CSV table of C-alpha atoms in Angstrom, one decimal:
chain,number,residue,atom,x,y,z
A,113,UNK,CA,0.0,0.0,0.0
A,114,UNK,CA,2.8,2.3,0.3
A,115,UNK,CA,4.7,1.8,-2.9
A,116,UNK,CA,2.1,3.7,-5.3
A,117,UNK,CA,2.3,6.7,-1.9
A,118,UNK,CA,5.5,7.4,-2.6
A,119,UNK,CA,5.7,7.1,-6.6
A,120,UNK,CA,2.5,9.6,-6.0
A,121,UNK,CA,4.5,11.9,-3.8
A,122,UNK,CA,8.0,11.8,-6.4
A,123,UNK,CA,5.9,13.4,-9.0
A,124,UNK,CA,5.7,16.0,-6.7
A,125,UNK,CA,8.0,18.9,-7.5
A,126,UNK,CA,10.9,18.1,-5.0
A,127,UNK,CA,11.7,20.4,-1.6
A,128,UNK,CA,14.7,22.4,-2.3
A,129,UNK,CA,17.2,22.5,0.9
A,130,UNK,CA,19.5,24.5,1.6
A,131,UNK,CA,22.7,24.1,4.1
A,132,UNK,CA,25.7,26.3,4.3
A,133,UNK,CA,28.6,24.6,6.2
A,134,UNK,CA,32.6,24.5,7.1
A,135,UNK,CA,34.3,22.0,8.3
A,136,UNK,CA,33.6,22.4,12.2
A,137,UNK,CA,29.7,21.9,10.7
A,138,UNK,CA,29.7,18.8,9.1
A,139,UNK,CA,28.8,16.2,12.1
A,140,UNK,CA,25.5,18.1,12.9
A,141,UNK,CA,24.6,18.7,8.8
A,142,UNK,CA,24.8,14.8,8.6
A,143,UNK,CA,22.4,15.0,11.7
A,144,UNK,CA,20.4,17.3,10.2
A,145,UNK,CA,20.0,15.5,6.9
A,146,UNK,CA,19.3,12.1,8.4
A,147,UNK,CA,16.5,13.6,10.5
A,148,UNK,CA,14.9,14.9,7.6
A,149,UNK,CA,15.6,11.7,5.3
A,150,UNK,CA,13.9,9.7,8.5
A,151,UNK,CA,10.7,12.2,8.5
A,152,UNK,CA,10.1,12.8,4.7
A,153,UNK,CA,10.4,9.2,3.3
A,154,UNK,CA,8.0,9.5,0.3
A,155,UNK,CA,9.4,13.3,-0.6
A,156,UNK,CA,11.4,14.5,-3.5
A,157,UNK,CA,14.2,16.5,-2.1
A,158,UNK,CA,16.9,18.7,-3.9
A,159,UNK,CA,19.3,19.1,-1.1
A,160,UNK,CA,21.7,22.1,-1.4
A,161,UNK,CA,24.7,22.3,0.2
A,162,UNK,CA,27.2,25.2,0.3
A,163,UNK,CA,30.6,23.6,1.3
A,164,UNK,CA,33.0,26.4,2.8
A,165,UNK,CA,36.5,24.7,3.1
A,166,UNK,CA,34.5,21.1,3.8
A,167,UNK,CA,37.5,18.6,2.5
A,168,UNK,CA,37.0,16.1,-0.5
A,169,UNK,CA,36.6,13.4,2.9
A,170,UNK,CA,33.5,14.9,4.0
A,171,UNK,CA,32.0,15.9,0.7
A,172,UNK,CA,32.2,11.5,0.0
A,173,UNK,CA,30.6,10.7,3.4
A,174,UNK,CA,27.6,13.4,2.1
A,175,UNK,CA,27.3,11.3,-1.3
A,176,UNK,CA,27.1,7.8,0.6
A,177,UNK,CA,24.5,9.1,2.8
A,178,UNK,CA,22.2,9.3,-0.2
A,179,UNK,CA,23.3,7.0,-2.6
A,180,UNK,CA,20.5,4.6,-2.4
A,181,UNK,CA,17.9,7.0,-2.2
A,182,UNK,CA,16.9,8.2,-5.7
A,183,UNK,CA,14.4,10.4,-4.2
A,184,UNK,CA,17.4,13.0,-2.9
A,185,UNK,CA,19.1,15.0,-5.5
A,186,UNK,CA,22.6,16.3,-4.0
A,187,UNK,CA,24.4,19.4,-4.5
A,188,UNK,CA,27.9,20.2,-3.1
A,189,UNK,CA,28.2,24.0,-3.6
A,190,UNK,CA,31.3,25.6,-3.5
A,191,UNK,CA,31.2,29.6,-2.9
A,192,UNK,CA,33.2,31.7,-5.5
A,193,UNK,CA,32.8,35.0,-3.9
A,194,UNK,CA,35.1,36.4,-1.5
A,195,UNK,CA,33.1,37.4,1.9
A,196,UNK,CA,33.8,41.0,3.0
A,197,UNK,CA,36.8,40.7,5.8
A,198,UNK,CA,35.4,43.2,8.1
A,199,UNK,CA,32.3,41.4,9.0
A,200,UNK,CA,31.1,41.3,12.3
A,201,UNK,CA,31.6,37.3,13.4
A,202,UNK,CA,32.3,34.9,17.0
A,203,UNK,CA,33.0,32.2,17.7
A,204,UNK,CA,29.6,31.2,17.3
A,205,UNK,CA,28.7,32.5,14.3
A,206,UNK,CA,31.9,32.5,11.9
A,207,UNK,CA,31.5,34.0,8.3
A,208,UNK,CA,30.6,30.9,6.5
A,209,UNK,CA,27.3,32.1,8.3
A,210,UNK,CA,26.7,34.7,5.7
A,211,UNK,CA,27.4,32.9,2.7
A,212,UNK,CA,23.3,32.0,2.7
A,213,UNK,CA,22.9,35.4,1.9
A,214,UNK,CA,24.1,35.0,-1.4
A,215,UNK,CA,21.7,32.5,-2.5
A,216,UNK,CA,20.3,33.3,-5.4
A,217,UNK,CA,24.1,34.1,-6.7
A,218,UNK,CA,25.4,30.5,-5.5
A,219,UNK,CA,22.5,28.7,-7.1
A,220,UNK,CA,22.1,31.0,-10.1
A,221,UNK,CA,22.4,28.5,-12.5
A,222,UNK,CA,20.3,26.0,-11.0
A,223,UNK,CA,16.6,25.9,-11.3
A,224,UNK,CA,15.7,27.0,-7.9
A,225,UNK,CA,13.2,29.7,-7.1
A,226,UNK,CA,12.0,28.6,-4.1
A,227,UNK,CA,14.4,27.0,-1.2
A,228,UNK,CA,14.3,26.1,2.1
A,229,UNK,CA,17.1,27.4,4.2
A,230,UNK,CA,18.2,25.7,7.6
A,231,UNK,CA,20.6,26.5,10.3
A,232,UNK,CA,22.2,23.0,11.0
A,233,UNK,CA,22.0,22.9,14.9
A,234,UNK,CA,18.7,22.0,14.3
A,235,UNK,CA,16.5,18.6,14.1
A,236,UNK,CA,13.4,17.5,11.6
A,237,UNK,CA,10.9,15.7,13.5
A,238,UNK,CA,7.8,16.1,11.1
A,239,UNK,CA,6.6,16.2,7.5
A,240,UNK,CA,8.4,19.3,5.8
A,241,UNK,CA,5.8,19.5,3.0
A,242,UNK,CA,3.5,21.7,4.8
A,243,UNK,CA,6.0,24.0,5.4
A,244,UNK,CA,7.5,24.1,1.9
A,245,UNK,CA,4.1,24.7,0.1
A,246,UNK,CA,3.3,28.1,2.4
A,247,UNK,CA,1.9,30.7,0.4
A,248,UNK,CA,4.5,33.7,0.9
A,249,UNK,CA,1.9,36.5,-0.7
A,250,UNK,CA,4.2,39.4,-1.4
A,251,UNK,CA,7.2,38.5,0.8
A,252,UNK,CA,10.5,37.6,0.0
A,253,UNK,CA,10.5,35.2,3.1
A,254,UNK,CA,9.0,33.3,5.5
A,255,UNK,CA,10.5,33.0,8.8
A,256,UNK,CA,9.1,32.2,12.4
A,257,UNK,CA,9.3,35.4,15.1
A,258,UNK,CA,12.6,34.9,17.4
A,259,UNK,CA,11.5,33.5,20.8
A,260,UNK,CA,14.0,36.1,22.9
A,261,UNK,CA,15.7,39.3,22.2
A,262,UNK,CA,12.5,41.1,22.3
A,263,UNK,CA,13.6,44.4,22.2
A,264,UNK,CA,16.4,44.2,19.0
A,265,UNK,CA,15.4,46.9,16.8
A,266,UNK,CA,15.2,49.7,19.6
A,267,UNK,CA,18.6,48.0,20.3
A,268,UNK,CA,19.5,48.3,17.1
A,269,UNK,CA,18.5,52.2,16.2
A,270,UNK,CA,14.9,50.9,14.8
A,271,UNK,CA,12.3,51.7,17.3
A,272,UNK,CA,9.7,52.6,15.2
A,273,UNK,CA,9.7,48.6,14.1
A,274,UNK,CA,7.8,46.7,16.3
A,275,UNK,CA,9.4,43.8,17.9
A,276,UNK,CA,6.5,41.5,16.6
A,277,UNK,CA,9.0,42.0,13.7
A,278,UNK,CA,12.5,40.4,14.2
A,279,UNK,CA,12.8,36.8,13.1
A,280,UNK,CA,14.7,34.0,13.7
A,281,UNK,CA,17.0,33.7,10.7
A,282,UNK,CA,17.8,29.7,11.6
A,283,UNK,CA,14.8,28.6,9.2
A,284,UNK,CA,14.3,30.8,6.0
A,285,UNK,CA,11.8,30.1,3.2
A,286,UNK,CA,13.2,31.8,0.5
A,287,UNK,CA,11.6,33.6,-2.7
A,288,UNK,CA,14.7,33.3,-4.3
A,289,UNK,CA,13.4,35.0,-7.6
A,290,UNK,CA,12.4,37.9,-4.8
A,291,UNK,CA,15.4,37.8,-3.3
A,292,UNK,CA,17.5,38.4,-6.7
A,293,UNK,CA,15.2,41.1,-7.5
A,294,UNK,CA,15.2,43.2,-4.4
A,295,UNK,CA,19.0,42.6,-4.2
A,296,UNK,CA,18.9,41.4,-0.7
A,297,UNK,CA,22.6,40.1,-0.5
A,298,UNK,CA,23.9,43.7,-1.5
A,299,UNK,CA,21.4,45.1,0.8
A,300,UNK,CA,22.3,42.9,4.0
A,301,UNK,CA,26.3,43.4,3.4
A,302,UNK,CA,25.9,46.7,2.9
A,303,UNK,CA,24.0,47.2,6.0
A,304,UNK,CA,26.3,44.8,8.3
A,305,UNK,CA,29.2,46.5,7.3
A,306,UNK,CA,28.1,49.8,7.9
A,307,UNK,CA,26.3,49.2,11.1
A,308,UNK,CA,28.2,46.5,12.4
A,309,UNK,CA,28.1,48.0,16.1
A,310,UNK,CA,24.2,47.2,15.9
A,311,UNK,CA,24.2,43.6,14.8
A,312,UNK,CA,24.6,41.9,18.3
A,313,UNK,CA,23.5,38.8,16.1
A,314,UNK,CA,25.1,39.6,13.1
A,315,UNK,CA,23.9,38.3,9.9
A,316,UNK,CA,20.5,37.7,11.8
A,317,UNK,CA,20.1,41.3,12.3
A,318,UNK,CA,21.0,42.7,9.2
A,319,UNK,CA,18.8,40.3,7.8
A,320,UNK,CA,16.0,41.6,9.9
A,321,UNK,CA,17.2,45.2,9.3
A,322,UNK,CA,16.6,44.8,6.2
A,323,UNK,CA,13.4,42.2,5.8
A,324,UNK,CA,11.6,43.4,8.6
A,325,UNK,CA,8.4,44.2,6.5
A,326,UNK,CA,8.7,41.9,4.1
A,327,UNK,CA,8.2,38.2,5.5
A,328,UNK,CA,5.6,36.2,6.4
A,329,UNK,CA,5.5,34.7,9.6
A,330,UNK,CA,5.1,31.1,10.0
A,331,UNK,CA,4.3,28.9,12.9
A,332,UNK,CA,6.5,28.5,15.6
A,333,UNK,CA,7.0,24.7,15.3
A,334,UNK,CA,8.3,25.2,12.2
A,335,UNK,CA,11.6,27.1,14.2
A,336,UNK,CA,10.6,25.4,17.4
A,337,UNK,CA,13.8,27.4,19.5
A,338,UNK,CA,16.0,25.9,22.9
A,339,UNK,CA,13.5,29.1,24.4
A,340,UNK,CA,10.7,28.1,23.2
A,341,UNK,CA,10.7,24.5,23.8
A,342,UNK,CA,11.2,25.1,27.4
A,343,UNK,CA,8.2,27.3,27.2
A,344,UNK,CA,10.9,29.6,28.4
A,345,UNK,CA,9.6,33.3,26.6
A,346,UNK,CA,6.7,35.7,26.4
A,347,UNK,CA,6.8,35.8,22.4
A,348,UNK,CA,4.0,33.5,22.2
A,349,UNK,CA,0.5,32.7,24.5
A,350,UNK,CA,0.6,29.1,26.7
A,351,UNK,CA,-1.6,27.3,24.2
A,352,UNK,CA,0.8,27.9,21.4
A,353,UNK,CA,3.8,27.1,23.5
A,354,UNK,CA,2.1,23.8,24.3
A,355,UNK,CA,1.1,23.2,20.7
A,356,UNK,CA,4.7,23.4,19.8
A,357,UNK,CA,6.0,21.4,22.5
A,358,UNK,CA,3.8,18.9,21.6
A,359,UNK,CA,4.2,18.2,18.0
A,360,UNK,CA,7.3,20.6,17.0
A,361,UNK,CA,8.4,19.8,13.1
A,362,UNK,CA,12.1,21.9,13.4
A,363,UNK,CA,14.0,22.1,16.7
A,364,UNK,CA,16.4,24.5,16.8
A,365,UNK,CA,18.6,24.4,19.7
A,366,UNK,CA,20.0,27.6,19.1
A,367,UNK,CA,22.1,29.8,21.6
A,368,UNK,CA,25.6,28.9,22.6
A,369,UNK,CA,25.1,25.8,24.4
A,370,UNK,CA,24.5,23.0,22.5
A,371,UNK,CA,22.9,19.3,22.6
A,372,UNK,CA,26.3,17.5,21.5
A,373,UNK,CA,28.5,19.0,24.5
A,374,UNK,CA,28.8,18.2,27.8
A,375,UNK,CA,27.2,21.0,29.2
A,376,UNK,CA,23.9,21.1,27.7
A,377,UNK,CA,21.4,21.6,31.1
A,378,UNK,CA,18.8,20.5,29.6
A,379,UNK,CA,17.8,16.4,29.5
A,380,UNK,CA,15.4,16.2,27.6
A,381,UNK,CA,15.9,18.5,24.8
A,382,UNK,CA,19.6,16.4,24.6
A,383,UNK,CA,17.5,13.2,24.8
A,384,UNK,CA,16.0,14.5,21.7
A,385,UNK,CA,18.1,15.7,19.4
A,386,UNK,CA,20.1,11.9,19.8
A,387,UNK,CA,16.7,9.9,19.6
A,388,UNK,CA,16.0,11.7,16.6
């Protein structure tokens, strides 16, 4: 019965992905990707991955983990462009970060106008379809509202932005046709050079500096955050927060302690991300 599901579903026009990685990355990409491999069986998916310095070693170990799945397409990206050098980065957050800002120039010759970006310190625990289809209206994105920080823009020199307005930039469904057009990669470095005393987060709030008006939210289990899975931030009401606890599709365990070291505090959201 669930043969002619999936040759249904592979008709479908495939989920574009979208990782961008170095070489410290790579362990939690292959997480990443076996989650969503695990949760999207039947799907067509057109993985993209932008390989920053990721050696020939790792970019084999990518190919073997789909090579008996004809329903994955893969795509080792290398970046031509030179990033800026005066970028505001840490240890957390190293420049590779804001090669996903170029995406439309790094798949330009692909045929790509919609993609899916994800931060890899994340997990995929449900069906990603529902997600990819989201009707974006005008916007260049959609992205799910950022479950701390709530006051960036006044932080930032943006007041008259409401806060309901900065996005977490770890899961970004991208217009990428929208994105050429509005030339949103100029736009960001331009404005993260320039202001680079205001971007506490760096690429994550240029990208909002920029974007603020011009994505569509989506629903917090689709960006399910370390803060919000703890329940542990006034963005959203109790109900939602129990909504997303309950049947999360992305958890992003974002913030600088992470599930694969020893100091995680928290059990159950490391229980998790290795049951996943």
């Amino acid at each position: 019965m669930q043969e002619p599901t999936r040759l249904r579903a592979l008709t479908q026009a495939p989920i574009n992905l979208m990782f961008v990685i170095d070489e410290q990355m790579v362990l939690q990409a292959l997480k990443l990707l076996n989650t969503i491999i695990a949760h999207n069986r039947h799907e067509p998916l057109a993985l993209y991955i932008v390989c920053d310095h990721v050696s020939w070693r790792w970019r084999q170990i990518f190919k073997q983990a789909v090579a008996n799945l004809p329903q994955i397409t893969l795509h080792l990206v290398t970046p031509h462009m030179a990033l800026p050098k005066n970028l505001a980065t840490s240890y957390r957050i190293p420049h590779t970060a804001y090669y996903r800002i170029y995406v439309d120039q790094l798949l330009a010759s692909l045929p790509v106008n919609r993609i899916l970006y994800l931060d890899v310190d994340m997990i995929n625990v449900g069906a990603l379809r529902p997600l990819y289809e989201t009707d974006l209206g005008h916007n260049v994105i959609g992205a799910v509202a950022d479950g701390g920080d709530l006051g960036r823009f006044a932080q930032m020199d943006l007041a008259h932005v409401p806060n309901t307005r900065y996005f977490n930039s770890g899961v970004l469904l991208i217009d990428v046709d929208k994105w050429r057009d509005a030339q949103i990669a100029t736009q960001v470095l331009t404005y993260a050079q320039d202001f680079a005393d205001r971007c506490k987060y760096h690429d994550q709030d240029a990208l909002n500096a920029i974007l603020h008006s011009s994505w569509q939210e989506l629903h917090p289990r689709y960006n399910a955050q370390t803060n919000i899975m703890l329940g542990d931030t006034t963005r959203y009401d109790l109900q939602t927060l129990q909504a997303v606890r309950k049947q999360p599709v992305l958890v992003h365990f974002c913030g600088r302690k992470k599930p694969w070291r020893a100091d995680f505090p928290h059990q159950a959201l490391q229980a998790l991300y290795y049951q996943a």
